[in-house]
XYZ file of C-alpha atoms in Angstrom:
100
model
C 0.006 -0.059 -0.079
C 2.897 2.334 0.429
C 4.269 1.637 -2.748
C 0.595 2.289 -4.243
C 0.310 5.530 -2.027
C 3.746 6.635 -3.361
C 2.936 6.154 -7.084
C -0.250 7.951 -6.664
C 1.353 11.004 -5.106
C 4.138 10.834 -7.732
C 2.287 10.110 -10.779
C -1.355 11.071 -10.325
C -1.755 13.941 -7.868
C 1.283 16.170 -9.152
C -0.395 15.905 -12.747
C -4.228 16.185 -11.654
C -6.387 18.630 -10.549
C -7.964 17.455 -7.489
C -11.218 19.405 -7.614
C -12.142 17.635 -11.002
C -10.954 14.173 -9.836
C -14.286 12.675 -9.982
C -15.078 13.792 -13.740
C -13.540 10.886 -15.146
C -14.008 7.216 -14.183
C -10.390 6.609 -13.199
C -10.606 9.498 -10.821
C -13.778 8.461 -9.321
C -12.540 5.085 -8.442
C -9.542 6.640 -6.921
C -11.796 9.056 -4.873
C -14.155 6.244 -3.918
C -11.478 4.075 -2.097
C -9.006 7.248 -0.745
C -10.455 6.491 2.783
C -9.092 2.784 2.351
C -5.785 3.145 0.490
C -4.590 6.988 0.868
C -5.447 7.570 4.477
C -1.633 9.056 4.978
C -1.992 11.086 1.837
C -5.371 12.665 2.773
C -3.759 13.629 6.215
C -0.296 14.759 5.109
C -1.727 18.534 3.717
C -3.879 18.602 6.609
C -1.039 17.655 9.235
C 1.266 20.194 7.661
C -1.141 23.001 7.840
C -1.911 22.010 11.640
C 1.950 22.110 12.149
C 2.459 25.595 10.566
C -0.560 27.250 12.089
C -0.648 25.899 15.625
C 0.039 28.198 18.299
C -0.153 28.391 22.296
C -3.050 30.898 22.210
C -6.409 29.294 22.861
C -9.992 30.757 22.271
C -13.700 29.648 22.728
C -15.152 28.682 19.678
C -19.215 28.593 19.326
C -20.627 27.122 16.129
C -24.053 27.098 14.918
C -25.043 24.070 13.634
C -28.638 25.224 12.599
C -27.296 27.776 10.466
C -25.328 24.827 8.445
C -28.413 22.892 8.435
C -30.834 25.609 7.242
C -28.432 26.348 4.305
C -27.887 22.748 3.420
C -31.982 22.334 3.474
C -32.266 25.385 1.296
C -29.920 23.886 -1.091
C -28.078 27.375 -0.711
C -24.410 28.150 -1.642
C -22.893 29.797 1.721
C -20.723 32.159 -0.681
C -20.102 34.421 2.267
C -19.037 31.718 4.669
C -21.306 32.470 7.604
C -23.578 29.399 7.320
C -21.262 26.591 7.247
C -19.117 25.578 10.065
C -15.760 25.957 8.522
C -16.840 29.533 7.499
C -18.353 30.210 10.833
C -15.083 29.078 12.557
C -12.991 30.892 10.064
C -14.779 34.262 10.742
C -14.597 33.911 14.675
C -10.770 33.226 14.381
C -10.222 36.100 12.037
C -12.068 38.262 14.398
C -10.175 36.929 17.627
C -6.741 37.701 15.541
C -8.071 41.273 15.001
C -8.263 41.834 18.748
C -4.737 40.244 19.574
């Protein structure tokens, strides 16, 4: 599996637009099996970002799941990032940084 992960990392992902991976049959197969085979690959970028952005500062973070649910049920696009949880968290962190 490690060899397969390395091969995919070197030959597929470097030459692919991951955002459109599911638009072709081969990409759909890779995407459907990524949780089984590519867990390390999936977490690699996340772990890098986490390492680069970790601080000793803590803050209280309150997220409203009902905003997310309402947005999804209305089949809306959260283009301003105020309904989805990631958007709510990003805004809260940005506002907290403004006061630091």
